[in-house]
Coordinates of C-alpha atoms (C1' of nucleotides) in Angstrom, one line a residue:
Chain A
M1 CA -8.1 92.2 78.3
P2 CA -6.9 89.6 80.1
E3 CA -9.5 86.4 79.5
I4 CA -11.7 85.8 82.5
S5 CA -10.2 82.9 83.2
E6 CA -7.0 83.4 82.8
L7 CA -5.1 79.6 83.7
S8 CA -2.0 80.7 86.2
I9 CA 0.8 77.8 85.6
A10 CA 2.2 78.3 88.5
A11 CA -0.6 76.8 90.1
L12 CA -0.9 74.7 87.8
T13 CA 2.5 73.2 89.1
R14 CA 2.1 73.5 92.6
V15 CA -1.1 71.5 92.3
L16 CA 0.8 68.9 90.3
E17 CA 3.5 68.8 92.8
D18 CA 1.7 67.7 95.3
F19 CA -0.2 64.7 93.9
T20 CA 3.0 64.0 91.9
R21 CA 4.3 63.6 96.3
M22 CA 0.5 61.5 96.7
H23 CA 1.7 58.5 94.6
I24 CA 4.6 59.3 94.9
R25 CA 4.4 58.5 99.2
L26 CA 2.3 55.3 98.6
P27 CA 3.3 52.1 100.4
A28 CA 3.7 49.1 97.9
G29 CA 3.4 45.9 98.5
R30 CA 6.1 44.2 97.7
R31 CA 9.4 45.7 98.1
L32 CA 10.0 46.6 94.7
S33 CA 13.0 49.5 93.7
F34 CA 11.6 53.0 92.2
T35 CA 12.3 52.1 88.7
T36 CA 10.9 48.7 89.2
L37 CA 7.5 49.6 89.1
S38 CA 9.0 52.5 86.6
V39 CA 9.9 49.2 84.5
L40 CA 6.7 46.7 84.5
H41 CA 4.7 50.1 84.2
T42 CA 6.4 50.7 80.8
L43 CA 5.7 47.3 80.0
A44 CA 2.6 46.8 81.3
G45 CA 1.5 49.9 78.9
D46 CA 3.3 49.8 76.2
G47 CA 4.0 46.4 75.5
P48 CA 7.1 44.7 74.9
K49 CA 10.4 46.1 74.4
R50 CA 14.0 46.0 74.3
L51 CA 16.6 46.4 76.8
T52 CA 17.8 49.5 75.5
E53 CA 14.8 51.0 74.8
L54 CA 14.2 50.4 77.9
A55 CA 17.2 51.5 79.5
G56 CA 16.1 55.1 76.9
S57 CA 12.6 55.1 78.7
E58 CA 14.0 55.2 82.0
Q59 CA 16.7 56.9 82.9
V60 CA 19.4 54.7 83.7
T61 CA 21.9 53.4 82.2
Q62 CA 21.7 49.7 80.3
S63 CA 23.3 48.0 82.9
A64 CA 21.2 49.5 85.2
I65 CA 18.5 47.1 82.9
T66 CA 19.9 44.3 82.4
Q67 CA 20.1 43.4 86.5
M68 CA 16.9 44.7 86.6
V69 CA 15.4 42.9 84.5
T70 CA 18.0 39.1 85.5
K71 CA 16.1 39.7 88.8
L72 CA 13.1 41.2 88.1
E73 CA 13.2 38.2 86.0
R74 CA 14.2 35.5 88.8
E75 CA 10.6 36.5 91.2
G76 CA 8.8 35.7 87.5
L77 CA 7.0 39.5 87.4
V78 CA 9.1 38.6 83.5
E79 CA 10.1 37.1 80.7
R80 CA 13.0 37.3 78.5
H81 CA 12.2 35.9 74.4
P82 CA 14.4 36.7 71.5
D83 CA 14.1 39.2 69.0
P84 CA 13.1 37.5 66.4
S85 CA 13.8 40.3 63.8
D86 CA 17.4 42.1 65.5
G87 CA 19.8 38.1 67.2
R88 CA 20.9 40.1 69.5
A89 CA 18.1 41.6 71.1
V90 CA 16.3 41.0 73.8
L91 CA 12.8 41.2 74.3
V92 CA 11.5 42.1 77.3
Q93 CA 7.8 41.1 78.3
V94 CA 5.4 41.4 81.4
T95 CA 4.5 38.4 83.4
A96 CA 0.4 37.9 84.0
A97 CA 1.9 38.4 88.1
G98 CA 3.9 41.3 86.8
A99 CA 0.8 43.4 85.2
A100 CA -1.0 41.8 89.6
I101 CA 1.4 44.2 91.2
V102 CA 0.9 47.0 87.7
D103 CA -3.0 46.7 88.7
G104 CA -2.4 46.3 92.0
R105 CA -1.0 49.7 92.1
R106 CA -3.4 51.8 90.2
A107 CA -6.4 50.9 92.2
E108 CA -4.4 51.0 95.8
R109 CA -4.3 54.7 93.6
V110 CA -8.2 54.4 92.3
A111 CA -9.4 53.5 96.7
R112 CA -7.2 56.8 97.3
L113 CA -9.0 59.1 94.5
T114 CA -12.2 57.8 94.6
D115 CA -12.4 59.1 98.2
L116 CA -11.0 62.0 98.0
A117 CA -12.9 63.3 95.6
D118 CA -15.8 62.1 97.4
R119 CA -15.2 64.5 99.7
L120 CA -16.1 67.6 96.9
T121 CA -19.5 69.4 95.8
E122 CA -20.9 68.3 93.0
P123 CA -19.7 71.6 90.8
E124 CA -16.2 70.3 91.5
R125 CA -15.7 67.0 90.3
A126 CA -17.7 68.5 87.8
A127 CA -14.7 71.1 87.2
I128 CA -12.5 68.4 87.8
A129 CA -14.2 66.3 85.0
L130 CA -15.5 69.0 83.0
A131 CA -11.1 69.6 82.5
L132 CA -9.6 66.1 82.4
P133 CA -8.8 66.5 78.5
A134 CA -7.2 69.6 77.9
L135 CA -5.7 67.8 80.7
A136 CA -4.5 64.7 79.5
R137 CA -3.6 66.8 76.2
M138 CA -0.9 68.0 77.6
V139 CA -0.1 65.2 78.7
E140 CA 0.1 63.8 75.0
L141 CA 1.7 67.0 73.9
H142 CA 4.4 66.5 76.4
S143 CA 5.3 63.0 74.9
A144 CA 5.1 64.0 71.3
A145 CA 7.8 65.9 71.7
I146 CA 9.7 63.8 74.1
G147 CA 9.6 61.4 72.0
D148 CA 7.7 58.7 72.9
P149 CA 5.5 56.0 71.3
P150 CA 2.4 57.7 70.8
I151 CA 0.6 54.5 74.0
E152 CA -2.3 53.9 73.1
R153 CA -4.6 54.7 75.9
G154 CA -7.8 52.4 75.2
D155 CA -6.9 50.6 78.9
G156 CA -5.0 48.5 81.4
E157 CA -3.0 51.6 81.2
G158 CA -1.1 53.8 83.3
D159 CA 1.7 53.4 86.9
S160 CA 3.2 55.6 87.9
G161 CA 5.8 53.0 88.4
M162 CA 6.7 54.8 91.8
D163 CA 7.1 54.5 94.8
T164 CA 8.5 55.1 98.7
P165 CA 12.4 55.9 99.0
R166 CA 11.6 53.2 101.8
D167 CA 10.1 50.9 99.8
S168 CA 13.4 51.4 97.2
A169 CA 16.2 50.4 100.3
R170 CA 14.8 48.2 102.6
R171 CA 15.7 44.8 102.8
Chain B
M1 CA -29.6 59.9 87.4
P2 CA -25.7 60.3 86.5
E3 CA -24.7 63.8 86.3
I4 CA -24.3 65.6 83.6
S5 CA -20.4 65.1 83.5
E6 CA -19.5 62.2 85.8
L7 CA -15.6 61.9 87.6
S8 CA -13.7 59.4 86.4
I9 CA -11.6 58.4 88.9
A10 CA -9.9 55.8 85.7
A11 CA -9.1 59.0 84.1
L12 CA -7.9 61.0 86.3
T13 CA -6.0 58.1 88.1
R14 CA -4.4 57.6 84.5
V15 CA -3.6 61.6 84.0
L16 CA -2.2 61.7 87.2
E17 CA 0.1 59.7 87.0
D18 CA 1.2 60.3 84.0
F19 CA 2.5 64.4 84.6
T20 CA 4.3 62.7 87.5
R21 CA 5.8 61.1 85.1
M22 CA 7.3 63.9 83.8
H23 CA 8.5 65.7 86.8
I24 CA 10.5 62.6 87.7
R25 CA 11.8 63.0 84.4
L26 CA 13.3 66.3 84.5
P27 CA 16.6 66.2 84.5
A28 CA 18.6 68.2 87.7
G29 CA 21.4 70.4 87.3
R30 CA 23.3 69.0 90.2
R31 CA 23.7 65.8 91.7
L32 CA 21.5 65.3 94.4
S33 CA 19.3 62.1 95.4
F34 CA 15.1 61.7 94.9
T35 CA 14.8 61.9 99.0
T36 CA 17.7 65.3 99.2
L37 CA 15.8 67.4 96.9
S38 CA 13.1 66.5 98.7
V39 CA 13.2 67.4 101.7
L40 CA 15.0 70.4 100.6
H41 CA 11.2 71.1 99.6
T42 CA 10.1 70.1 102.4
L43 CA 11.7 72.9 104.3
A44 CA 12.0 74.9 101.9
G45 CA 8.9 74.7 102.9
D46 CA 7.4 74.4 105.4
G47 CA 10.6 76.5 107.1
P48 CA 12.7 74.9 109.9
K49 CA 12.2 71.5 111.3
R50 CA 13.2 68.3 113.2
L51 CA 14.9 65.6 112.6
T52 CA 12.3 63.1 113.0
E53 CA 9.5 65.3 111.3
L54 CA 11.7 65.0 107.8
A55 CA 12.1 61.2 109.2
G56 CA 8.5 60.9 108.6
S57 CA 7.4 62.8 106.0
E58 CA 10.3 61.5 103.2
Q59 CA 9.3 58.4 104.6
V60 CA 12.2 57.1 105.6
T61 CA 15.3 56.4 108.5
Q62 CA 16.3 58.9 111.1
S63 CA 19.4 57.3 110.1
A64 CA 19.8 58.2 107.0
I65 CA 18.2 62.0 107.4
T66 CA 20.7 62.6 109.7
Q67 CA 23.6 61.4 107.3
M68 CA 22.0 63.2 104.7
V69 CA 21.6 66.3 106.5
T70 CA 25.4 66.0 107.3
K71 CA 26.6 65.5 103.6
L72 CA 23.6 69.2 102.8
E73 CA 24.4 70.2 105.9
R74 CA 28.6 70.5 104.3
E75 CA 27.4 70.9 100.9
G76 CA 25.8 74.8 102.5
L77 CA 22.1 73.7 101.3
V78 CA 21.0 73.0 105.0
E79 CA 21.9 74.6 108.6
R80 CA 21.5 72.4 111.9
H81 CA 19.9 75.1 114.8
P82 CA 19.5 73.8 118.7
D83 CA 16.4 73.2 119.2
P84 CA 15.9 76.0 121.9
S85 CA 13.1 73.9 123.5
D86 CA 14.6 70.9 123.3
G87 CA 17.6 70.0 123.9
R88 CA 17.8 66.2 122.6
A89 CA 15.6 68.1 119.3
V90 CA 17.9 70.3 116.1
L91 CA 16.1 72.2 113.4
V92 CA 17.2 71.5 110.2
Q93 CA 16.7 75.1 107.8
V94 CA 17.6 75.8 104.5
T95 CA 20.3 78.1 103.2
A96 CA 19.3 80.3 100.0
A97 CA 21.8 78.2 98.5
G98 CA 19.2 75.2 99.1
A99 CA 16.1 77.6 97.9
A100 CA 17.9 78.4 95.2
I101 CA 17.4 74.9 94.2
V102 CA 14.3 74.0 94.8
D103 CA 13.5 77.3 93.1
G104 CA 15.2 76.7 90.8
R105 CA 13.4 73.3 89.8
R106 CA 10.7 74.2 90.1
A107 CA 11.4 77.2 87.3
E108 CA 12.3 74.8 85.1
R109 CA 8.7 72.6 85.6
V110 CA 7.2 75.2 85.2
A111 CA 8.9 76.0 82.2
R112 CA 8.3 73.7 80.5
L113 CA 4.4 73.9 81.3
T114 CA 3.9 76.9 80.0
D115 CA 5.1 75.4 76.9
L116 CA 2.5 72.8 77.1
A117 CA -0.3 75.3 77.9
D118 CA 0.9 77.0 74.8
R119 CA -0.1 74.2 72.8
L120 CA -3.8 74.0 73.5
T121 CA -6.7 75.8 72.7
E122 CA -8.8 78.6 74.9
P123 CA -11.1 76.5 75.7
E124 CA -9.4 73.7 77.1
R125 CA -7.1 77.2 79.4
A126 CA -10.2 78.4 80.6
A127 CA -11.2 74.8 81.1
I128 CA -7.7 74.1 83.1
A129 CA -7.7 77.3 85.6
L130 CA -11.2 76.2 86.3
A131 CA -10.9 73.2 87.6
L132 CA -7.7 73.8 89.6
P133 CA -9.3 75.0 93.6
A134 CA -11.3 71.5 93.3
L135 CA -8.5 69.5 92.2
A136 CA -6.0 71.8 95.2
R137 CA -9.4 71.3 98.1
M138 CA -7.9 66.9 96.7
V139 CA -4.6 67.5 97.8
E140 CA -5.5 69.5 100.9
L141 CA -8.1 67.0 102.1
H142 CA -5.6 64.6 101.8
S143 CA -2.9 66.5 103.6
A144 CA -5.6 66.5 106.8
A145 CA -6.2 63.1 106.9
I146 CA -2.5 62.5 106.2
G147 CA -2.1 64.8 109.8
D148 CA 0.3 66.7 107.2
P149 CA 0.5 69.9 108.6
P150 CA -1.5 72.2 107.3
I151 CA 0.8 73.8 104.9
E152 CA 1.6 77.3 103.7
R153 CA 0.4 77.8 100.4
G154 CA 0.3 82.0 100.0
D155 CA 3.9 81.2 98.0
G156 CA 7.4 80.1 98.4
E157 CA 6.3 76.9 97.5
G158 CA 6.5 73.5 96.0
D159 CA 8.9 71.9 94.1
S160 CA 7.4 68.0 94.3
G161 CA 11.5 67.6 94.8
M162 CA 11.1 64.4 92.3
D163 CA 14.2 63.7 90.1
T164 CA 15.0 60.9 87.5
P165 CA 17.6 57.9 89.0
R166 CA 19.6 58.1 86.5
D167 CA 19.9 62.2 88.6
S168 CA 19.8 59.7 92.7
A169 CA 22.6 56.9 91.9
R170 CA 26.0 59.5 88.9
R171 CA 28.2 60.8 90.4
Chain C
dG1 C1' 15.8 64.3 143.7
dA2 C1' 17.4 59.0 141.2
dA3 C1' 16.2 55.9 139.4
dA4 C1' 13.7 53.5 135.7
dC5 C1' 11.8 55.2 131.3
dT6 C1' 11.4 57.4 126.8
dT7 C1' 13.0 60.2 122.5
dA8 C1' 16.2 63.1 119.0
dA9 C1' 20.5 61.6 117.1
dT10 C1' 24.3 59.7 115.8
dT11 C1' 27.4 56.5 114.8
dA12 C1' 28.7 52.0 113.1
dA13 C1' 28.3 47.5 109.7
dG14 C1' 26.1 45.5 106.3
dT15 C1' 22.9 45.4 101.1
dT16 C1' 21.8 46.8 97.3
dA17 C1' 21.0 50.2 93.3
dC18 C1' 22.8 52.2 90.6
dT19 C1' 27.2 53.5 87.4
dG20 C1' 31.4 53.5 83.9
dA21 C1' 34.2 50.2 81.4
dT22 C1' 35.1 46.7 79.1
dA23 C1' 33.3 42.3 77.1
dC24 C1' 31.6 39.8 73.2
dA25 C1' 28.7 38.2 69.7
dG26 C1' 24.7 39.8 66.4
dT27 C1' 24.2 43.1 62.6
dT28 C1' 25.4 46.7 58.7
dC29 C1' 28.1 48.2 54.9
dG30 C1' 32.5 49.5 52.6
Chain D
dC1 C1' 34.5 39.5 53.9
dG2 C1' 35.9 42.3 57.4
dA3 C1' 35.6 47.7 59.5
dA4 C1' 32.8 48.9 62.6
dC5 C1' 28.9 49.8 64.9
dT6 C1' 25.0 48.2 67.7
dG7 C1' 22.6 44.9 72.4
dT8 C1' 23.4 42.5 76.3
dA9 C1' 26.0 41.1 79.9
dT10 C1' 29.8 41.0 83.2
dC11 C1' 32.1 43.2 86.3
dA12 C1' 34.1 46.3 89.8
dG13 C1' 33.3 50.6 92.3
dT14 C1' 30.3 54.1 94.9
dA15 C1' 26.4 56.3 97.1
dA16 C1' 22.3 55.7 99.6
dC17 C1' 19.9 53.0 102.2
dT18 C1' 19.0 49.5 106.1
dT19 C1' 18.9 47.9 110.9
dA20 C1' 21.2 47.9 115.3
dA21 C1' 24.1 50.3 118.9
dT22 C1' 25.4 54.6 121.8
dT23 C1' 25.0 58.5 123.9
dA24 C1' 22.2 62.1 125.4
dA25 C1' 18.8 64.5 127.0
dG26 C1' 13.9 64.6 129.6
dT27 C1' 9.4 62.9 132.1
dT28 C1' 7.7 59.9 135.3
dT29 C1' 7.7 58.1 139.8
dC30 C1' 7.8 57.1 144.2

DNA sequence: GAAACTTAATTAAGTTACTGATACAGTTCG
DNA sequence: CGAACTGTATCAGTAACTTAATTAAGTTTC
């Protein structure tokens, strides 16, 4: 016998795809590329990282990361520091200005979602609230499988770093 | 007095950001750009569209769409047809091969989410199932606000068209 | 019904963000 | 110490965009 409320993965997939599109289309104030915003997000969330670590987590080549970090450094959004434990390595750290960009984009998303949630009924909001821990656990299970760092999730996290194609390419 | 289960938008935002990242990083078999996959998804979901409509929904210039559609046409993934109601316009339609790509990527996402959901407890899955309609309604409210077409949602939908940066640029 | 304007698509030239290959400095290991 | 390995930087090339200009069809105005 099937459960009372059987979870339709197909439906879940579609809803998540739609939210992804919503996030992706969020316009950015500054003209930063897709990958660039993702890097800022990662650094703001996980703390300083090596270039090779970033290359792995963003799935671009190490060469691309070097070039991007050079550009971000010129713009004052990240800083390069020598790694005390390995003379070859560089630790990239987000600056206050860089973190502000991440926070700003997060705030836009929160504002948008707040607006939408306000227009739901109270039981609808409650249903989402009750599902959040389970959804968060799916993300956790995924990260664990991928081998990501176990990510401190107290606060000051996030920004999936996504951007519209227009933002990436313009100017 | 606050409700029993108050919905934390901040928490919801973070979870959705994480899912976005999960989707974005999904590797693609073919080497199609970020925007290209998004266009295929839109066409597979909404049916034939004009170039200008696509330019609007994908947030790139019309010129970019023209070039992309030309390339997709060469690869047999879309077809151009004259618009019977307007001699200036062109209707772009996804081919079976194009739809297969969209479906394939959707299937990968479903597989991944299925795997994760299997590792949840039964109450967790039930909680997500109960929240799905509310989440879907948030998406609907968003589309309505943006002015998107009201999207037929029977089946054969989806693929948020997202891709890794690596996929976009390689080869 | 012709002139002026608007809209849809294409074409051309330039920019940017990536890739791949290579060079080189710093580590690790025999 | 020298050989192999690892982390970063550099260089040349490519793909996906941009803006600007062109062509063609449709709409408006008188």
